Amino acid sequence: MSTQLYIRRIARRETNRSRALASIITAVALILVLLWLGTEAVLALTGNPALLVSPDQVGQWLAGLATATLPAGLIAAGIGLVLAGLFYLVLALRAGHRSRHVLASDRAAVVVDDEVIAAAVSRQARTASGLAPEQVSTTIGKRTVEVLIHPSSGNTADVAAADAAVRDEIDRYGLSAPPRIKVRTSTKGALGV
């Protein structure tokens, strides 16, 4: 296997959520239902009383469903199955993205948490605009970087310098999909520092 393919595989594994827990829960539930059905079938074949319901009773009940009015419990069970199906459909189709980004590297898979990137971007923005640490906040999304500057009341912040510093910092990371960068000033000022 090539090194680049191996690096991409590791990076993907680290940036996407595992669906193993949902798979395990589903498998255990199916195994329990199948064990119960198998036990009921064996008990019916050997002439012993059923644990809950014999296969003959289930067959008669299913045959009578076409003409009978549906009980509320059966309707509730059907709604529960539909909701479970929708849950699994959403789980299968969702990307399952963790709050991490992959930085450019030819030698290794470098995966960094979004909070680390946000702290570095905030530091660059506040250094460039001469603000205190609590006056700059950064939010990192999958494809966006939003920096919010809270200048001191009565003062203006150098948003252009902060924007340039943020763009330089993000460019240094070499992200595979460059995010949309938005640097803006808060309408509410901070107390003088």
PDB file of C-alpha atoms in Angstrom:
ATOM      1  CA  MET A   1       0.000   0.000   0.000  1.00  0.00           C
ATOM      2  CA  SER A   2       1.359   3.438  -0.884  1.00  0.00           C
ATOM      3  CA  THR A   3       2.278   5.862   1.863  1.00  0.00           C
ATOM      4  CA  GLN A   4      -0.140   8.547   0.637  1.00  0.00           C
ATOM      5  CA  LEU A   5      -3.052   6.101   0.621  1.00  0.00           C
ATOM      6  CA  TYR A   6      -2.145   4.993   4.133  1.00  0.00           C
ATOM      7  CA  ILE A   7      -1.953   8.635   5.326  1.00  0.00           C
ATOM      8  CA  ARG A   8      -5.343   9.446   3.770  1.00  0.00           C
ATOM      9  CA  ARG A   9      -6.915   6.393   5.390  1.00  0.00           C
ATOM     10  CA  ILE A  10      -5.603   7.327   8.848  1.00  0.00           C
ATOM     11  CA  ALA A  11      -6.711  10.951   8.416  1.00  0.00           C
ATOM     12  CA  ARG A  12     -10.197   9.865   7.391  1.00  0.00           C
ATOM     13  CA  ARG A  13     -10.438   7.516  10.356  1.00  0.00           C
ATOM     14  CA  GLU A  14      -9.453  10.310  12.733  1.00  0.00           C
ATOM     15  CA  THR A  15     -11.805  12.939  11.286  1.00  0.00           C
ATOM     16  CA  ASN A  16     -14.975  10.821  10.947  1.00  0.00           C
ATOM     17  CA  ARG A  17     -17.045   9.229  13.686  1.00  0.00           C
ATOM     18  CA  SER A  18     -17.219   5.497  14.000  1.00  0.00           C
ATOM     19  CA  ARG A  19     -20.573   3.801  13.581  1.00  0.00           C
ATOM     20  CA  ALA A  20     -19.416   0.744  15.497  1.00  0.00           C
ATOM     21  CA  LEU A  21     -21.568   1.365  18.582  1.00  0.00           C
ATOM     22  CA  ALA A  22     -24.784   1.520  16.558  1.00  0.00           C
ATOM     23  CA  SER A  23     -23.733  -1.621  14.680  1.00  0.00           C
ATOM     24  CA  ILE A  24     -23.011  -3.498  17.909  1.00  0.00           C
ATOM     25  CA  ILE A  25     -26.322  -2.479  19.497  1.00  0.00           C
ATOM     26  CA  THR A  26     -28.220  -3.561  16.381  1.00  0.00           C
ATOM     27  CA  ALA A  27     -26.377  -6.879  16.183  1.00  0.00           C
ATOM     28  CA  VAL A  28     -26.997  -7.666  19.857  1.00  0.00           C
ATOM     29  CA  ALA A  29     -30.713  -6.815  19.531  1.00  0.00           C
ATOM     30  CA  LEU A  30     -31.060  -9.014  16.423  1.00  0.00           C
ATOM     31  CA  ILE A  31     -29.183 -11.882  18.083  1.00  0.00           C
ATOM     32  CA  LEU A  32     -31.464 -11.698  21.136  1.00  0.00           C
ATOM     33  CA  VAL A  33     -34.611 -11.708  18.979  1.00  0.00           C
ATOM     34  CA  LEU A  34     -33.326 -14.626  16.892  1.00  0.00           C
ATOM     35  CA  LEU A  35     -32.349 -16.579  20.023  1.00  0.00           C
ATOM     36  CA  TRP A  36     -35.837 -16.017  21.451  1.00  0.00           C
ATOM     37  CA  LEU A  37     -37.491 -17.126  18.189  1.00  0.00           C
ATOM     38  CA  GLY A  38     -35.237 -20.189  18.018  1.00  0.00           C
ATOM     39  CA  THR A  39     -36.013 -21.087  21.629  1.00  0.00           C
ATOM     40  CA  GLU A  40     -39.752 -20.739  20.998  1.00  0.00           C
ATOM     41  CA  ALA A  41     -39.478 -22.954  17.905  1.00  0.00           C
ATOM     42  CA  VAL A  42     -37.537 -25.663  19.778  1.00  0.00           C
ATOM     43  CA  LEU A  43     -40.001 -25.557  22.685  1.00  0.00           C
ATOM     44  CA  ALA A  44     -42.932 -25.883  20.261  1.00  0.00           C
ATOM     45  CA  LEU A  45     -41.283 -28.838  18.468  1.00  0.00           C
ATOM     46  CA  THR A  46     -40.590 -30.674  21.732  1.00  0.00           C
ATOM     47  CA  GLY A  47     -44.120 -30.067  23.055  1.00  0.00           C
ATOM     48  CA  ASN A  48     -43.086 -27.831  25.956  1.00  0.00           C
ATOM     49  CA  PRO A  49     -44.991 -24.660  26.871  1.00  0.00           C
ATOM     50  CA  ALA A  50     -43.840 -21.428  25.226  1.00  0.00           C
ATOM     51  CA  LEU A  51     -41.789 -18.812  27.059  1.00  0.00           C
ATOM     52  CA  LEU A  52     -43.879 -15.915  25.772  1.00  0.00           C
ATOM     53  CA  VAL A  53     -45.818 -16.876  22.638  1.00  0.00           C
ATOM     54  CA  SER A  54     -45.773 -20.086  20.607  1.00  0.00           C
ATOM     55  CA  PRO A  55     -45.124 -19.948  16.854  1.00  0.00           C
ATOM     56  CA  ASP A  56     -48.706 -21.234  16.243  1.00  0.00           C
ATOM     57  CA  GLN A  57     -50.175 -18.337  18.215  1.00  0.00           C
ATOM     58  CA  VAL A  58     -47.997 -15.846  16.305  1.00  0.00           C
ATOM     59  CA  GLY A  59     -49.125 -17.349  12.988  1.00  0.00           C
ATOM     60  CA  GLN A  60     -52.807 -17.168  13.939  1.00  0.00           C
ATOM     61  CA  TRP A  61     -52.392 -13.601  15.164  1.00  0.00           C
ATOM     62  CA  LEU A  62     -50.649 -12.550  11.922  1.00  0.00           C
ATOM     63  CA  ALA A  63     -53.385 -14.223   9.830  1.00  0.00           C
ATOM     64  CA  GLY A  64     -56.078 -12.386  11.781  1.00  0.00           C
ATOM     65  CA  LEU A  65     -54.451  -8.966  11.355  1.00  0.00           C
ATOM     66  CA  ALA A  66     -55.945  -8.493   7.885  1.00  0.00           C
ATOM     67  CA  THR A  67     -59.506  -8.414   9.214  1.00  0.00           C
ATOM     68  CA  ALA A  68     -59.027  -7.152  12.781  1.00  0.00           C
ATOM     69  CA  THR A  69     -58.742  -3.559  13.959  1.00  0.00           C
ATOM     70  CA  LEU A  70     -55.206  -2.743  14.982  1.00  0.00           C
ATOM     71  CA  PRO A  71     -54.584  -2.449  18.715  1.00  0.00           C
ATOM     72  CA  ALA A  72     -52.873   0.681  20.011  1.00  0.00           C
ATOM     73  CA  GLY A  73     -49.821  -1.320  21.124  1.00  0.00           C
ATOM     74  CA  LEU A  74     -49.258  -2.584  17.586  1.00  0.00           C
ATOM     75  CA  ILE A  75     -49.569   0.919  16.153  1.00  0.00           C
ATOM     76  CA  ALA A  76     -47.081   2.202  18.742  1.00  0.00           C
ATOM     77  CA  ALA A  77     -44.674  -0.633  17.895  1.00  0.00           C
ATOM     78  CA  GLY A  78     -44.984   0.229  14.194  1.00  0.00           C
ATOM     79  CA  ILE A  79     -44.253   3.873  14.881  1.00  0.00           C
ATOM     80  CA  GLY A  80     -41.256   2.821  16.987  1.00  0.00           C
ATOM     81  CA  LEU A  81     -39.917   0.679  14.143  1.00  0.00           C
ATOM     82  CA  VAL A  82     -40.363   3.538  11.673  1.00  0.00           C
ATOM     83  CA  LEU A  83     -38.496   5.905  14.000  1.00  0.00           C
ATOM     84  CA  ALA A  84     -35.705   3.356  14.479  1.00  0.00           C
ATOM     85  CA  GLY A  85     -35.474   2.966  10.702  1.00  0.00           C
ATOM     86  CA  LEU A  86     -35.257   6.736  10.243  1.00  0.00           C
ATOM     87  CA  PHE A  87     -32.565   6.917  12.932  1.00  0.00           C
ATOM     88  CA  TYR A  88     -30.465   4.290  11.154  1.00  0.00           C
ATOM     89  CA  LEU A  89     -31.030   5.964   7.787  1.00  0.00           C
ATOM     90  CA  VAL A  90     -29.833   9.311   9.132  1.00  0.00           C
ATOM     91  CA  LEU A  91     -26.890   7.608  10.840  1.00  0.00           C
ATOM     92  CA  ALA A  92     -25.909   5.935   7.565  1.00  0.00           C
ATOM     93  CA  LEU A  93     -26.231   9.054   5.413  1.00  0.00           C
ATOM     94  CA  ARG A  94     -24.700  11.612   7.781  1.00  0.00           C
ATOM     95  CA  ALA A  95     -21.040  12.371   7.348  1.00  0.00           C
ATOM     96  CA  GLY A  96     -20.219  11.869  11.013  1.00  0.00           C
ATOM     97  CA  HIS A  97     -17.556  14.569  10.961  1.00  0.00           C
ATOM     98  CA  ARG A  98     -15.553  15.148  14.127  1.00  0.00           C
ATOM     99  CA  SER A  99     -14.403  18.647  14.968  1.00  0.00           C
ATOM    100  CA  ARG A 100     -10.923  18.092  13.548  1.00  0.00           C
ATOM    101  CA  HIS A 101      -8.984  19.140  10.457  1.00  0.00           C
ATOM    102  CA  VAL A 102      -6.120  17.487   8.576  1.00  0.00           C
ATOM    103  CA  LEU A 103      -3.043  19.643   8.022  1.00  0.00           C
ATOM    104  CA  ALA A 104      -0.864  19.257   4.940  1.00  0.00           C
ATOM    105  CA  SER A 105       2.051  16.855   5.410  1.00  0.00           C
ATOM    106  CA  ASP A 106       3.758  14.414   3.075  1.00  0.00           C
ATOM    107  CA  ARG A 107       5.209  12.268   5.840  1.00  0.00           C
ATOM    108  CA  ALA A 108       2.374  11.737   8.312  1.00  0.00           C
ATOM    109  CA  ALA A 109      -1.306  12.244   8.968  1.00  0.00           C
ATOM    110  CA  VAL A 110      -1.432  15.434  11.025  1.00  0.00           C
ATOM    111  CA  VAL A 111      -4.867  15.802  12.596  1.00  0.00           C
ATOM    112  CA  VAL A 112      -5.583  18.877  14.719  1.00  0.00           C
ATOM    113  CA  ASP A 113      -8.619  19.579  16.862  1.00  0.00           C
ATOM    114  CA  ASP A 114     -10.654  22.628  15.821  1.00  0.00           C
ATOM    115  CA  GLU A 115     -10.184  24.221  19.247  1.00  0.00           C
ATOM    116  CA  VAL A 116      -6.420  24.274  18.708  1.00  0.00           C
ATOM    117  CA  ILE A 117      -6.824  25.955  15.320  1.00  0.00           C
ATOM    118  CA  ALA A 118      -9.305  28.445  16.825  1.00  0.00           C
ATOM    119  CA  ALA A 119      -6.847  29.362  19.593  1.00  0.00           C
ATOM    120  CA  ALA A 120      -4.005  29.892  17.121  1.00  0.00           C
ATOM    121  CA  VAL A 121      -6.191  31.966  14.788  1.00  0.00           C
ATOM    122  CA  SER A 122      -7.471  34.076  17.706  1.00  0.00           C
ATOM    123  CA  ARG A 123      -3.898  34.684  18.870  1.00  0.00           C
ATOM    124  CA  GLN A 124      -2.841  35.860  15.412  1.00  0.00           C
ATOM    125  CA  ALA A 125      -5.894  38.120  15.053  1.00  0.00           C
ATOM    126  CA  ARG A 126      -5.450  39.762  18.444  1.00  0.00           C
ATOM    127  CA  THR A 127      -1.703  40.201  17.967  1.00  0.00           C
ATOM    128  CA  ALA A 128      -2.241  41.850  14.575  1.00  0.00           C
ATOM    129  CA  SER A 129      -4.922  44.197  15.887  1.00  0.00           C
ATOM    130  CA  GLY A 130      -3.331  44.859  19.301  1.00  0.00           C
ATOM    131  CA  LEU A 131      -6.143  43.507  21.456  1.00  0.00           C
ATOM    132  CA  ALA A 132      -6.375  41.538  24.696  1.00  0.00           C
ATOM    133  CA  PRO A 133      -7.021  37.761  24.564  1.00  0.00           C
ATOM    134  CA  GLU A 134     -10.644  38.048  25.682  1.00  0.00           C
ATOM    135  CA  GLN A 135     -11.414  40.532  22.884  1.00  0.00           C
ATOM    136  CA  VAL A 136     -11.114  37.996  20.036  1.00  0.00           C
ATOM    137  CA  SER A 137     -13.116  34.799  19.658  1.00  0.00           C
ATOM    138  CA  THR A 138     -12.938  32.285  16.842  1.00  0.00           C
ATOM    139  CA  THR A 139     -15.375  29.630  15.710  1.00  0.00           C
ATOM    140  CA  ILE A 140     -14.205  26.841  13.411  1.00  0.00           C
ATOM    141  CA  GLY A 141     -16.671  24.891  11.305  1.00  0.00           C
ATOM    142  CA  LYS A 142     -16.101  22.176   8.742  1.00  0.00           C
ATOM    143  CA  ARG A 143     -15.688  24.739   5.961  1.00  0.00           C
ATOM    144  CA  THR A 144     -15.733  28.088   7.786  1.00  0.00           C
ATOM    145  CA  VAL A 145     -13.552  30.162  10.085  1.00  0.00           C
ATOM    146  CA  GLU A 146     -15.327  33.056  11.818  1.00  0.00           C
ATOM    147  CA  VAL A 147     -13.374  35.546  13.897  1.00  0.00           C
ATOM    148  CA  LEU A 148     -15.283  38.033  16.044  1.00  0.00           C
ATOM    149  CA  ILE A 149     -13.372  41.058  17.345  1.00  0.00           C
ATOM    150  CA  HIS A 150     -14.646  43.002  20.375  1.00  0.00           C
ATOM    151  CA  PRO A 151     -12.739  46.318  20.319  1.00  0.00           C
ATOM    152  CA  SER A 152     -12.518  48.468  23.426  1.00  0.00           C
ATOM    153  CA  SER A 153     -15.399  50.903  23.757  1.00  0.00           C
ATOM    154  CA  GLY A 154     -14.671  54.084  21.844  1.00  0.00           C
ATOM    155  CA  ASN A 155     -11.760  52.530  19.923  1.00  0.00           C
ATOM    156  CA  THR A 156     -11.597  50.801  16.578  1.00  0.00           C
ATOM    157  CA  ALA A 157      -9.702  47.622  15.829  1.00  0.00           C
ATOM    158  CA  ASP A 158      -7.563  47.083  12.754  1.00  0.00           C
ATOM    159  CA  VAL A 159      -9.827  44.510  11.100  1.00  0.00           C
ATOM    160  CA  ALA A 160      -7.813  44.485   7.867  1.00  0.00           C
ATOM    161  CA  ALA A 161      -4.622  43.516   9.737  1.00  0.00           C
ATOM    162  CA  ALA A 162      -6.500  40.862  11.688  1.00  0.00           C
ATOM    163  CA  ASP A 163      -8.024  39.498   8.462  1.00  0.00           C
ATOM    164  CA  ALA A 164      -4.605  39.305   6.776  1.00  0.00           C
ATOM    165  CA  ALA A 165      -3.082  37.593   9.829  1.00  0.00           C
ATOM    166  CA  VAL A 166      -5.924  35.051   9.973  1.00  0.00           C
ATOM    167  CA  ARG A 167      -5.621  34.279   6.250  1.00  0.00           C
ATOM    168  CA  ASP A 168      -1.828  33.829   6.555  1.00  0.00           C
ATOM    169  CA  GLU A 169      -2.280  31.495   9.532  1.00  0.00           C
ATOM    170  CA  ILE A 170      -4.899  29.373   7.758  1.00  0.00           C
ATOM    171  CA  ASP A 171      -2.793  29.260   4.567  1.00  0.00           C
ATOM    172  CA  ARG A 172       0.185  27.934   6.579  1.00  0.00           C
ATOM    173  CA  TYR A 173      -1.875  24.917   7.626  1.00  0.00           C
ATOM    174  CA  GLY A 174      -2.449  23.802   4.038  1.00  0.00           C
ATOM    175  CA  LEU A 175      -5.937  22.485   4.680  1.00  0.00           C
ATOM    176  CA  SER A 176      -7.223  20.224   1.909  1.00  0.00           C
ATOM    177  CA  ALA A 177     -10.383  22.316   1.480  1.00  0.00           C
ATOM    178  CA  PRO A 178      -9.588  25.974   2.232  1.00  0.00           C
ATOM    179  CA  PRO A 179     -12.291  27.311   4.555  1.00  0.00           C
ATOM    180  CA  ARG A 180     -14.309  30.466   4.016  1.00  0.00           C
ATOM    181  CA  ILE A 181     -12.803  33.089   6.339  1.00  0.00           C
ATOM    182  CA  LYS A 182     -14.920  35.806   7.886  1.00  0.00           C
ATOM    183  CA  VAL A 183     -13.448  38.426  10.218  1.00  0.00           C
ATOM    184  CA  ARG A 184     -15.938  40.856  11.672  1.00  0.00           C
ATOM    185  CA  THR A 185     -16.186  43.423  14.414  1.00  0.00           C
ATOM    186  CA  SER A 186     -18.755  43.115  17.180  1.00  0.00           C
ATOM    187  CA  THR A 187     -21.314  45.874  17.504  1.00  0.00           C
ATOM    188  CA  LYS A 188     -20.788  45.769  21.266  1.00  0.00           C
ATOM    189  CA  GLY A 189     -17.476  47.060  22.560  1.00  0.00           C
ATOM    190  CA  ALA A 190     -15.468  45.680  25.426  1.00  0.00           C
ATOM    191  CA  LEU A 191     -14.452  47.690  28.471  1.00  0.00           C
ATOM    192  CA  GLY A 192     -11.134  49.495  28.024  1.00  0.00           C
ATOM    193  CA  VAL A 193      -8.068  47.369  28.552  1.00  0.00           C
TER     194      VAL A 193
END
